[in-house]
PDB file of C-alpha atoms in Angstrom:
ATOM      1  CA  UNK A   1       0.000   0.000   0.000  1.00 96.00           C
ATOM      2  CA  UNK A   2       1.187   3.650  -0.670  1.00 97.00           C
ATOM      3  CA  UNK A   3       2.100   5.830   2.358  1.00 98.00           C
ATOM      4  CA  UNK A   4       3.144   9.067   2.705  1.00 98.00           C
ATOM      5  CA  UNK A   5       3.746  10.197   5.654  1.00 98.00           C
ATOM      6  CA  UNK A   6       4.745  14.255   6.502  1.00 98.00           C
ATOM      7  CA  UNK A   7       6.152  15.234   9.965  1.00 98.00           C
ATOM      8  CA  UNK A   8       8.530  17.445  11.517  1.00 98.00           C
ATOM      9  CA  UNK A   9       5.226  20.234  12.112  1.00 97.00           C
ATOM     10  CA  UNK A  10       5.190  23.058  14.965  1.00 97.00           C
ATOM     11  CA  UNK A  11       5.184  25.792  16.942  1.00 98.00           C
ATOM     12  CA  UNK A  12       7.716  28.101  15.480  1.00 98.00           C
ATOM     13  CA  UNK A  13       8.676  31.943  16.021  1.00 98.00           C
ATOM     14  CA  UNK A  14       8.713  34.539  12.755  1.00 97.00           C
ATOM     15  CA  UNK A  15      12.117  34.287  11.777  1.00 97.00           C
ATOM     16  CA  UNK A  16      13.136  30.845  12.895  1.00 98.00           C
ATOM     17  CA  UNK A  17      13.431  27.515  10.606  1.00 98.00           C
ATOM     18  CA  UNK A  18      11.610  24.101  10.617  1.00 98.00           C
ATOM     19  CA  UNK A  19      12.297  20.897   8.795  1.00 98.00           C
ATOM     20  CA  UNK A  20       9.331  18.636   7.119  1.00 98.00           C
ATOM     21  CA  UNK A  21      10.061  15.418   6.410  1.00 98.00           C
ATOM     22  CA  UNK A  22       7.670  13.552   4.271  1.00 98.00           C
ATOM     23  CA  UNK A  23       8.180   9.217   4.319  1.00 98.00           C
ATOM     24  CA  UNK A  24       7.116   7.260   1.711  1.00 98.00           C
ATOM     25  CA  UNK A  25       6.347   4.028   1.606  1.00 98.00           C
ATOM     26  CA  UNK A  26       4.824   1.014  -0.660  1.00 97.00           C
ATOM     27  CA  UNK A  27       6.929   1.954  -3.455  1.00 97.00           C
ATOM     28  CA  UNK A  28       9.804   2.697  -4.716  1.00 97.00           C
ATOM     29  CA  UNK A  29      10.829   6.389  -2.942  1.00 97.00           C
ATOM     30  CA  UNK A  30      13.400   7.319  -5.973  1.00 97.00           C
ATOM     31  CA  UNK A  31      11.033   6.652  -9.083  1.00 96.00           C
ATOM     32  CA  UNK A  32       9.142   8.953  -8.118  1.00 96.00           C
ATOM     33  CA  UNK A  33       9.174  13.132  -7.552  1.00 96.00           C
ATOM     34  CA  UNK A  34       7.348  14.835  -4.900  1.00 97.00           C
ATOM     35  CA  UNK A  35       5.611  18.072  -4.359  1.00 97.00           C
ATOM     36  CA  UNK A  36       4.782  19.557  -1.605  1.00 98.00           C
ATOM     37  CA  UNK A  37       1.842  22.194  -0.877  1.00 98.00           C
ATOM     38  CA  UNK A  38       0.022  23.745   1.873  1.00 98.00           C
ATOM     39  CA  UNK A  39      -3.309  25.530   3.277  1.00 98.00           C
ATOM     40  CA  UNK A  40      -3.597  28.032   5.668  1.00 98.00           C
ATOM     41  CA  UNK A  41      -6.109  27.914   8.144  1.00 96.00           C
ATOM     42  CA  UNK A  42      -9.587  27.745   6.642  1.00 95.00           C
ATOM     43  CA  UNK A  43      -8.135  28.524   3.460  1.00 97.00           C
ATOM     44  CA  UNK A  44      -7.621  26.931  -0.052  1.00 97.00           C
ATOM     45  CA  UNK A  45      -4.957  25.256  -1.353  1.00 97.00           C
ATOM     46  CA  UNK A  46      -1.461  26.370  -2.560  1.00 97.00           C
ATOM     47  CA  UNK A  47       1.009  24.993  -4.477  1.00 96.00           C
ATOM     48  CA  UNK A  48       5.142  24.955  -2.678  1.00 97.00           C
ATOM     49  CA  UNK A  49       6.599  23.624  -5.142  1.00 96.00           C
ATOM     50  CA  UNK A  50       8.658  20.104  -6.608  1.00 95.00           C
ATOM     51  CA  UNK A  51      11.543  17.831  -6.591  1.00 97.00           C
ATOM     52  CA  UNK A  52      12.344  16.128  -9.640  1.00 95.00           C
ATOM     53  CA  UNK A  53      13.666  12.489  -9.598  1.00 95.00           C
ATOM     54  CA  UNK A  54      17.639  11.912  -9.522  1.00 94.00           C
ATOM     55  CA  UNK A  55      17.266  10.801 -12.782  1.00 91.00           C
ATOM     56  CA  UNK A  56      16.390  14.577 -13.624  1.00 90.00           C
ATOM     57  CA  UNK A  57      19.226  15.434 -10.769  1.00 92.00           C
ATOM     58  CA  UNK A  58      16.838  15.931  -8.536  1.00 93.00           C
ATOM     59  CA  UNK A  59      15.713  19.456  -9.821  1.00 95.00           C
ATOM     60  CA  UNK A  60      13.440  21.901  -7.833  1.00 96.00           C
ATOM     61  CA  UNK A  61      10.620  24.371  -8.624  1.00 94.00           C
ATOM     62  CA  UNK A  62       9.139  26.604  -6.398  1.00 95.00           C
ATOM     63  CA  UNK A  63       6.207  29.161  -6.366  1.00 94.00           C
ATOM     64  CA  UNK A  64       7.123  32.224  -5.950  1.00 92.00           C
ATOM     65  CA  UNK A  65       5.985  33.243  -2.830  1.00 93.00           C
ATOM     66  CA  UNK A  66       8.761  30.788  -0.921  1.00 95.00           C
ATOM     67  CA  UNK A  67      11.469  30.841  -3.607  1.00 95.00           C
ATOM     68  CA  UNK A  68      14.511  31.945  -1.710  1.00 96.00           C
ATOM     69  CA  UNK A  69      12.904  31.142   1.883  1.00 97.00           C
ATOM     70  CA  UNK A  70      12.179  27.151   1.419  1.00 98.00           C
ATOM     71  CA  UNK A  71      14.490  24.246   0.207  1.00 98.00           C
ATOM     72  CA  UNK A  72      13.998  21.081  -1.045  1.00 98.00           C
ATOM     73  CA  UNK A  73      15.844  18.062  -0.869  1.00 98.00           C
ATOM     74  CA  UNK A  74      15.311  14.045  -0.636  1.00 98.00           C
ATOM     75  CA  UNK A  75      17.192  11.179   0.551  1.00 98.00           C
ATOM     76  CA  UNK A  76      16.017   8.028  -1.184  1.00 97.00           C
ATOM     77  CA  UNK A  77      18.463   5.663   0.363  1.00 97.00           C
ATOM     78  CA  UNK A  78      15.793   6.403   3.304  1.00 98.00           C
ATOM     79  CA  UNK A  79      12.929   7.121   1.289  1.00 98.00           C
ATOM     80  CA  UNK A  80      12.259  10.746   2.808  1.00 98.00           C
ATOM     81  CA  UNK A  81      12.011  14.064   0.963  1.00 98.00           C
ATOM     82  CA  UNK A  82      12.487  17.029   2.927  1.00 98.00           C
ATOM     83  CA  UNK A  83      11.084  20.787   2.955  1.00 98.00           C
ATOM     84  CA  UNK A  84      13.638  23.261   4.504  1.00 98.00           C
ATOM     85  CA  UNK A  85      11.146  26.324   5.594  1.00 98.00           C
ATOM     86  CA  UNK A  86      13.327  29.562   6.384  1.00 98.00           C
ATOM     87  CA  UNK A  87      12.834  32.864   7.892  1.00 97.00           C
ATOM     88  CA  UNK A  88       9.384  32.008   8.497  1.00 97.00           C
ATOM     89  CA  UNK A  89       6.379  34.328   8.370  1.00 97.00           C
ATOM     90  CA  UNK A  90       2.994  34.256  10.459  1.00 97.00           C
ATOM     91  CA  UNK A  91       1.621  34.021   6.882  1.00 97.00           C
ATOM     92  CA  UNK A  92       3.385  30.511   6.074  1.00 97.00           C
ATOM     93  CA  UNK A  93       0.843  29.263   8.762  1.00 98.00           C
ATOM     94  CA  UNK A  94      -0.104  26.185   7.385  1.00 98.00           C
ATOM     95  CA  UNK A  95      -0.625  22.401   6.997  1.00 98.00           C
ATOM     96  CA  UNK A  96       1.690  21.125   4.202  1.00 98.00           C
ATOM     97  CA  UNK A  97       1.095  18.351   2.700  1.00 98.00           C
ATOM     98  CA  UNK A  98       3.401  16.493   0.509  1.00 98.00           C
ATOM     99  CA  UNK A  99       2.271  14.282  -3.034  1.00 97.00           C
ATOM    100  CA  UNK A 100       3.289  11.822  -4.781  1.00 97.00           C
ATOM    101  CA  UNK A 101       4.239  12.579  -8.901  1.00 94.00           C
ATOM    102  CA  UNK A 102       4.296   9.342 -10.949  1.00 91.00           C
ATOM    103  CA  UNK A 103       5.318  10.048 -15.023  1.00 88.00           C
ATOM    104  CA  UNK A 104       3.351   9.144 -17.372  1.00 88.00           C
ATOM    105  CA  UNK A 105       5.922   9.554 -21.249  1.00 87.00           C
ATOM    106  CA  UNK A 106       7.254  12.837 -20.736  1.00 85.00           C
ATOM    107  CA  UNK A 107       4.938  14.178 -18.260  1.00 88.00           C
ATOM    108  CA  UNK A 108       4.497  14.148 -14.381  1.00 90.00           C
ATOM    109  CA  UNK A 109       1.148  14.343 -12.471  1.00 92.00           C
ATOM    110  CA  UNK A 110      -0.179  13.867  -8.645  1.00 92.00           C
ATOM    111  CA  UNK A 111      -1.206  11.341  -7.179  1.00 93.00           C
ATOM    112  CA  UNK A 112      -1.388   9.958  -3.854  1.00 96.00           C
ATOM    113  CA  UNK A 113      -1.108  12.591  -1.122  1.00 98.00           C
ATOM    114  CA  UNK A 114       0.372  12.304   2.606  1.00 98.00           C
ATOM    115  CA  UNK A 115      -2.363  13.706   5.728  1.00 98.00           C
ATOM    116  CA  UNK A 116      -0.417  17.157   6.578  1.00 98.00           C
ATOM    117  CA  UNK A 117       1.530  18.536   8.860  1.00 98.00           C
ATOM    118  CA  UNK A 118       0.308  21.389  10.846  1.00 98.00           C
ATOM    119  CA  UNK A 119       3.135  24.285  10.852  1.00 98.00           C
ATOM    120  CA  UNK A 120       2.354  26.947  13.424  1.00 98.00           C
ATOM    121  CA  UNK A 121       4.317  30.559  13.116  1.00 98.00           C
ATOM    122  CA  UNK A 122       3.422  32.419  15.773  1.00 97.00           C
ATOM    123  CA  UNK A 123       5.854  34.956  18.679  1.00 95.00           C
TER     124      UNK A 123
ATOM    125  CA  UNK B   1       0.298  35.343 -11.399  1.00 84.00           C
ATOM    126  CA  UNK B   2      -3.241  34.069 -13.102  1.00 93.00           C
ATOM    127  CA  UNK B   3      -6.497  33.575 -11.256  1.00 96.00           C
ATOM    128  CA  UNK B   4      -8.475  30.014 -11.675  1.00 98.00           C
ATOM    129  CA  UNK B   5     -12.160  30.955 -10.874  1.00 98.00           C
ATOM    130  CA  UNK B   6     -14.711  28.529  -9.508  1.00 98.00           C
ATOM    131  CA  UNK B   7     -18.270  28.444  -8.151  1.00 98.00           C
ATOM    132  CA  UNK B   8     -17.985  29.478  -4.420  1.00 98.00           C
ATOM    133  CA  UNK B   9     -20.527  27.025  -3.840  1.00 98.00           C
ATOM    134  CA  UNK B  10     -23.110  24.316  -5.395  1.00 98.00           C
ATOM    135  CA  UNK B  11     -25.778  22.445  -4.442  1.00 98.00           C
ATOM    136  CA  UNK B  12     -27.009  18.980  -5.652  1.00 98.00           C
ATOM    137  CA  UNK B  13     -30.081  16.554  -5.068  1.00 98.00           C
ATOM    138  CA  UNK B  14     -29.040  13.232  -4.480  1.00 97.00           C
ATOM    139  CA  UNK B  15     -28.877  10.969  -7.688  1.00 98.00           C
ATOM    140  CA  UNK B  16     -28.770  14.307  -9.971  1.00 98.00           C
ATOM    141  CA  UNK B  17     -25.564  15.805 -11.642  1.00 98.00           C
ATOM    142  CA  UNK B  18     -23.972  18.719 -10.989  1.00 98.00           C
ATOM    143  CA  UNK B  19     -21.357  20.373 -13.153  1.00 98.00           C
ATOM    144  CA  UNK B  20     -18.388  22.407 -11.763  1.00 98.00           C
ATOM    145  CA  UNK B  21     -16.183  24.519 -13.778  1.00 98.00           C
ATOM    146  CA  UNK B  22     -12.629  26.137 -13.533  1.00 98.00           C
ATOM    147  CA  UNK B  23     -11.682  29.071 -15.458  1.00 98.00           C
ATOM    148  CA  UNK B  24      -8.423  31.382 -16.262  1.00 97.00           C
ATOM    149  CA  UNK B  25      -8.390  35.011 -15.902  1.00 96.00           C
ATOM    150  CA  UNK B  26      -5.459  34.500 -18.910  1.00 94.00           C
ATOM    151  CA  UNK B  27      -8.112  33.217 -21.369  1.00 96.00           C
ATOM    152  CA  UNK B  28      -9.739  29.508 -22.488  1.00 97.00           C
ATOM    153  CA  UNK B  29      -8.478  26.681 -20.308  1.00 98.00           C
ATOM    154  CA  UNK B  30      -6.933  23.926 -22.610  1.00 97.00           C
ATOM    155  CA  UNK B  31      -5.190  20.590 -22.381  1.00 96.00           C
ATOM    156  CA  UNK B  32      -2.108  22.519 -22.001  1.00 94.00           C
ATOM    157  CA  UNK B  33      -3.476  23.704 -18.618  1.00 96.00           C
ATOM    158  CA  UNK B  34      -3.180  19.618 -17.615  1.00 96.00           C
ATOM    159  CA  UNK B  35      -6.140  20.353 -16.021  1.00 97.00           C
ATOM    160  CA  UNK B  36      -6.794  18.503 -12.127  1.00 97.00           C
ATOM    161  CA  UNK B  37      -9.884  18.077  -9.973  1.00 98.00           C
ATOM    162  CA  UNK B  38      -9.211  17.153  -5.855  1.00 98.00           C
ATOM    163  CA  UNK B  39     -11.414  16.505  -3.307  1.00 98.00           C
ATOM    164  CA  UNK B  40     -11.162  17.232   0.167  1.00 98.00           C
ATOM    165  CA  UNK B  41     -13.618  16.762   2.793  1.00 98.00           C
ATOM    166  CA  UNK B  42     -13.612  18.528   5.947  1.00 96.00           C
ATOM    167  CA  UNK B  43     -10.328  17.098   8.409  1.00 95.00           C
ATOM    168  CA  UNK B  44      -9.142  14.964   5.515  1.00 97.00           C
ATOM    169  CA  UNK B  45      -6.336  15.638   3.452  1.00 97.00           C
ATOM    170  CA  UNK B  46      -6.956  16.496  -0.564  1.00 97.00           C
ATOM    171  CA  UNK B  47      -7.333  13.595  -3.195  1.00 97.00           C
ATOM    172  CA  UNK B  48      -6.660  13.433  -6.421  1.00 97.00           C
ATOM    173  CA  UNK B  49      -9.553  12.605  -8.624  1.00 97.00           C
ATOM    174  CA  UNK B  50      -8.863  13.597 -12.311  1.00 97.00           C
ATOM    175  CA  UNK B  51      -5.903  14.495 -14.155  1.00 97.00           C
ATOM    176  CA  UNK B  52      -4.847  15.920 -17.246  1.00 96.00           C
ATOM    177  CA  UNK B  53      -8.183  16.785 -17.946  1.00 97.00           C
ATOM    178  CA  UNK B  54      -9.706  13.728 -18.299  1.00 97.00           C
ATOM    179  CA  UNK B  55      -7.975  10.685 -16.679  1.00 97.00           C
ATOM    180  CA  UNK B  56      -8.898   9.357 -13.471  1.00 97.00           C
ATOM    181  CA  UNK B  57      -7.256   7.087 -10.921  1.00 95.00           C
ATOM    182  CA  UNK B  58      -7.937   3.714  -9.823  1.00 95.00           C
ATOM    183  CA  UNK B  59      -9.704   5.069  -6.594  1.00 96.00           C
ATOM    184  CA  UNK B  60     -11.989   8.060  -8.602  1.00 98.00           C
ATOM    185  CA  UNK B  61     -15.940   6.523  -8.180  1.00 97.00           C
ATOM    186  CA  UNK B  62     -16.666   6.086 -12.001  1.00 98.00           C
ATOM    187  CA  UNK B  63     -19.644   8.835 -11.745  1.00 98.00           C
ATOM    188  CA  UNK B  64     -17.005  11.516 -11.723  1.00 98.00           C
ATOM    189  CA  UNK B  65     -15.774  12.963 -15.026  1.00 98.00           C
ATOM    190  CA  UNK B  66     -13.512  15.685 -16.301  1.00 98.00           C
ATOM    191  CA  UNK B  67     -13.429  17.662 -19.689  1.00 98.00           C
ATOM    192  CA  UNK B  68     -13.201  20.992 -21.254  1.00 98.00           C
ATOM    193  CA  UNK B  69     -16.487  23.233 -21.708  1.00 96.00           C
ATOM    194  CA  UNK B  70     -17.244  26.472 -23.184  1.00 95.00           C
ATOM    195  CA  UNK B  71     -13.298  27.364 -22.132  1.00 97.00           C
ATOM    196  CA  UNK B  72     -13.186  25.935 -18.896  1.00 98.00           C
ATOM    197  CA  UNK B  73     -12.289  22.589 -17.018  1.00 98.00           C
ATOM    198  CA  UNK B  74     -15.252  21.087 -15.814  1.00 98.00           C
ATOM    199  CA  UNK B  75     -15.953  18.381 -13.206  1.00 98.00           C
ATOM    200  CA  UNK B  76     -18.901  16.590 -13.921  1.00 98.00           C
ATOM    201  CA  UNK B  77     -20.664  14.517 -11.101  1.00 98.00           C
ATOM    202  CA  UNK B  78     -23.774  11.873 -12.255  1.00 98.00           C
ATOM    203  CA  UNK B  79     -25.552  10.519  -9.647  1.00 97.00           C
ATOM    204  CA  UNK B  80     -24.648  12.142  -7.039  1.00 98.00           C
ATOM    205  CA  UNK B  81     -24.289  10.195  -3.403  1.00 97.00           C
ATOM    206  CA  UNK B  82     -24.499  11.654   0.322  1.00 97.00           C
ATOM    207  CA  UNK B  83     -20.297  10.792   0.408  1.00 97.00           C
ATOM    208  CA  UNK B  84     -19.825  13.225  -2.575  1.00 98.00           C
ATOM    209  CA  UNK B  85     -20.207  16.708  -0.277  1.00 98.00           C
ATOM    210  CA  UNK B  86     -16.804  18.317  -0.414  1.00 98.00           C
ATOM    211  CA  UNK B  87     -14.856  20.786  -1.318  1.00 98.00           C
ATOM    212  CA  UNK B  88     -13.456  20.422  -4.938  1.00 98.00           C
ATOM    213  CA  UNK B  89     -10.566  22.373  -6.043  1.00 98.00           C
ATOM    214  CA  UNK B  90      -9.411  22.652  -9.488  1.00 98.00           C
ATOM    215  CA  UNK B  91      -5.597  23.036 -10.494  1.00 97.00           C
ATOM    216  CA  UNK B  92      -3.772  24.184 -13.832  1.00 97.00           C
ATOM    217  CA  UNK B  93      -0.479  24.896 -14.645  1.00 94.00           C
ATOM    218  CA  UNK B  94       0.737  27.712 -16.511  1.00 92.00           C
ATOM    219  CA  UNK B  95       4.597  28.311 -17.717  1.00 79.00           C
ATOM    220  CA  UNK B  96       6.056  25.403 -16.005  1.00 68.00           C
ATOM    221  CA  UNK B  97       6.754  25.097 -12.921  1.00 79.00           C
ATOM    222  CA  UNK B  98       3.996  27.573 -12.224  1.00 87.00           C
ATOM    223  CA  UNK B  99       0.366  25.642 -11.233  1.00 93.00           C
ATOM    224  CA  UNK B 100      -2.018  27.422  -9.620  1.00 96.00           C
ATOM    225  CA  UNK B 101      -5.287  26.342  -7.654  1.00 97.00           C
ATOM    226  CA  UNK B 102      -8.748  27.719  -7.614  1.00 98.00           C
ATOM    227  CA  UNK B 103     -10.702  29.061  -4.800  1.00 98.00           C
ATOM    228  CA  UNK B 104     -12.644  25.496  -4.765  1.00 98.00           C
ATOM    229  CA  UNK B 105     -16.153  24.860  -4.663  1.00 98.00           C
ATOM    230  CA  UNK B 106     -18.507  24.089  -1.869  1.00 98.00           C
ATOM    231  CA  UNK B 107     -20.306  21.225  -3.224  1.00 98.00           C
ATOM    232  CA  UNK B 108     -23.226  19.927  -0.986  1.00 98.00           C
ATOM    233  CA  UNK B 109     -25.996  16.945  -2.059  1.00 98.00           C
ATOM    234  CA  UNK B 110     -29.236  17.870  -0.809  1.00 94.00           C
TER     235      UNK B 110
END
């Protein structure tokens, strides 16, 4: 069965860093890219951003309201891709969930998705 | 950045079908928007049910379907059941890597 499983979620001052881990499981970790995305409070959803495979040397995107704050990075020997969240704002309040991306020829689309993480910026 | 518009909020009978729709301040919404449809109920985390306009996964209930209509991605629902009140939230990319969500719609069977 495929699992995805975030953590690494808190209580965090403006200004500080966190670390989200998100564990997969079920499959093969390094097949497969991952996005991650989150949703403030009572909000919709918003896109983070993407790690490509190491066969695509493990490539990111992000949107553009993180790019230069958050970092992404994966370790497949453990089957874990990680979200480095920076100089964090009350506004990155969030859960953050992480996804699955499975190709399909030349393209890439979502699929399974983890249950969230609840990040928490707040003095 | 664009703007993907959808219904704030729709309301269904049980058994009917109900029609959402996802549009692009930039224009018509094509195939090139690899349009997606997820569902999230209230606590749960979001699911994928359609992508690239049309294709669904092995766990999308076969009375959901996606096209294109009059511009816009649509999510159709046929036969409606009690399980299928949600939220629904559409997604389309634009010059890669950018993909932005809509608002998401309200959906309630009544």
């Amino acid at each position: 069965e495929v699992q995805l499983v975030e953590s690494g979620g808190g209580l965090v001052q403006p200004g500080r860093s966190l670390r989200l881990s998100c564990t997969g499981s079920g499959f093969t970790f390094g097949d497969f890219a991952v996005s991650w995305f989150r949703q403030a409070p009572g909000k919709g959803l918003e896109w983070v951003g993407f790690i490509r495979t190491k066969g695509y040397d493990g490539t990111t995107e992000y949107a553009a309201s993180v790019r230069g704050r958050f970092t992404m990075s994966r370790d497949d020997s453990k089957s874990i891709a990680y979200l480095q969240l920076n100089s964090l704002k009350t506004e990155d309040t969030a859960v953050y969930y992480c996804s699955r991306r499975f190709p399909l020829g030349e393209l890439w689309f979502f699929d399974y998705w983890g249950q969230g993480t609840l990040v928490t910026v707040s003095s | 950045q664009a703007v993907v518009t959808q219904e704030p909020s729709l309301t269904v009978s049980p058994g009917g079908t109900v029609t959402l729709t996802c549009g692009s301040s930039t224009g018509a919404v094509t195939s090139g928007h690899y349009p997606y449809w997820f569902q999230q109920k209230p606590g749960q985390a979001p699911r994928t049910l359609i992508y690239d306009t049309s294709n669904k996964h092995s766990w999308t209930p076969a009375r959901f379907s996606g096209s294109l209509l009059g511009g816009k991605a649509a999510l159709t629902l046929s036969g409606a059941q009690p399980e299928d009140e949600a939220e629904y939230y559409c997604l389309l990319t634009y010059s890669d890597p950018e993909r932005v969500f809509g608002g998401g719609t309200k959906l309630s069977v009544l």
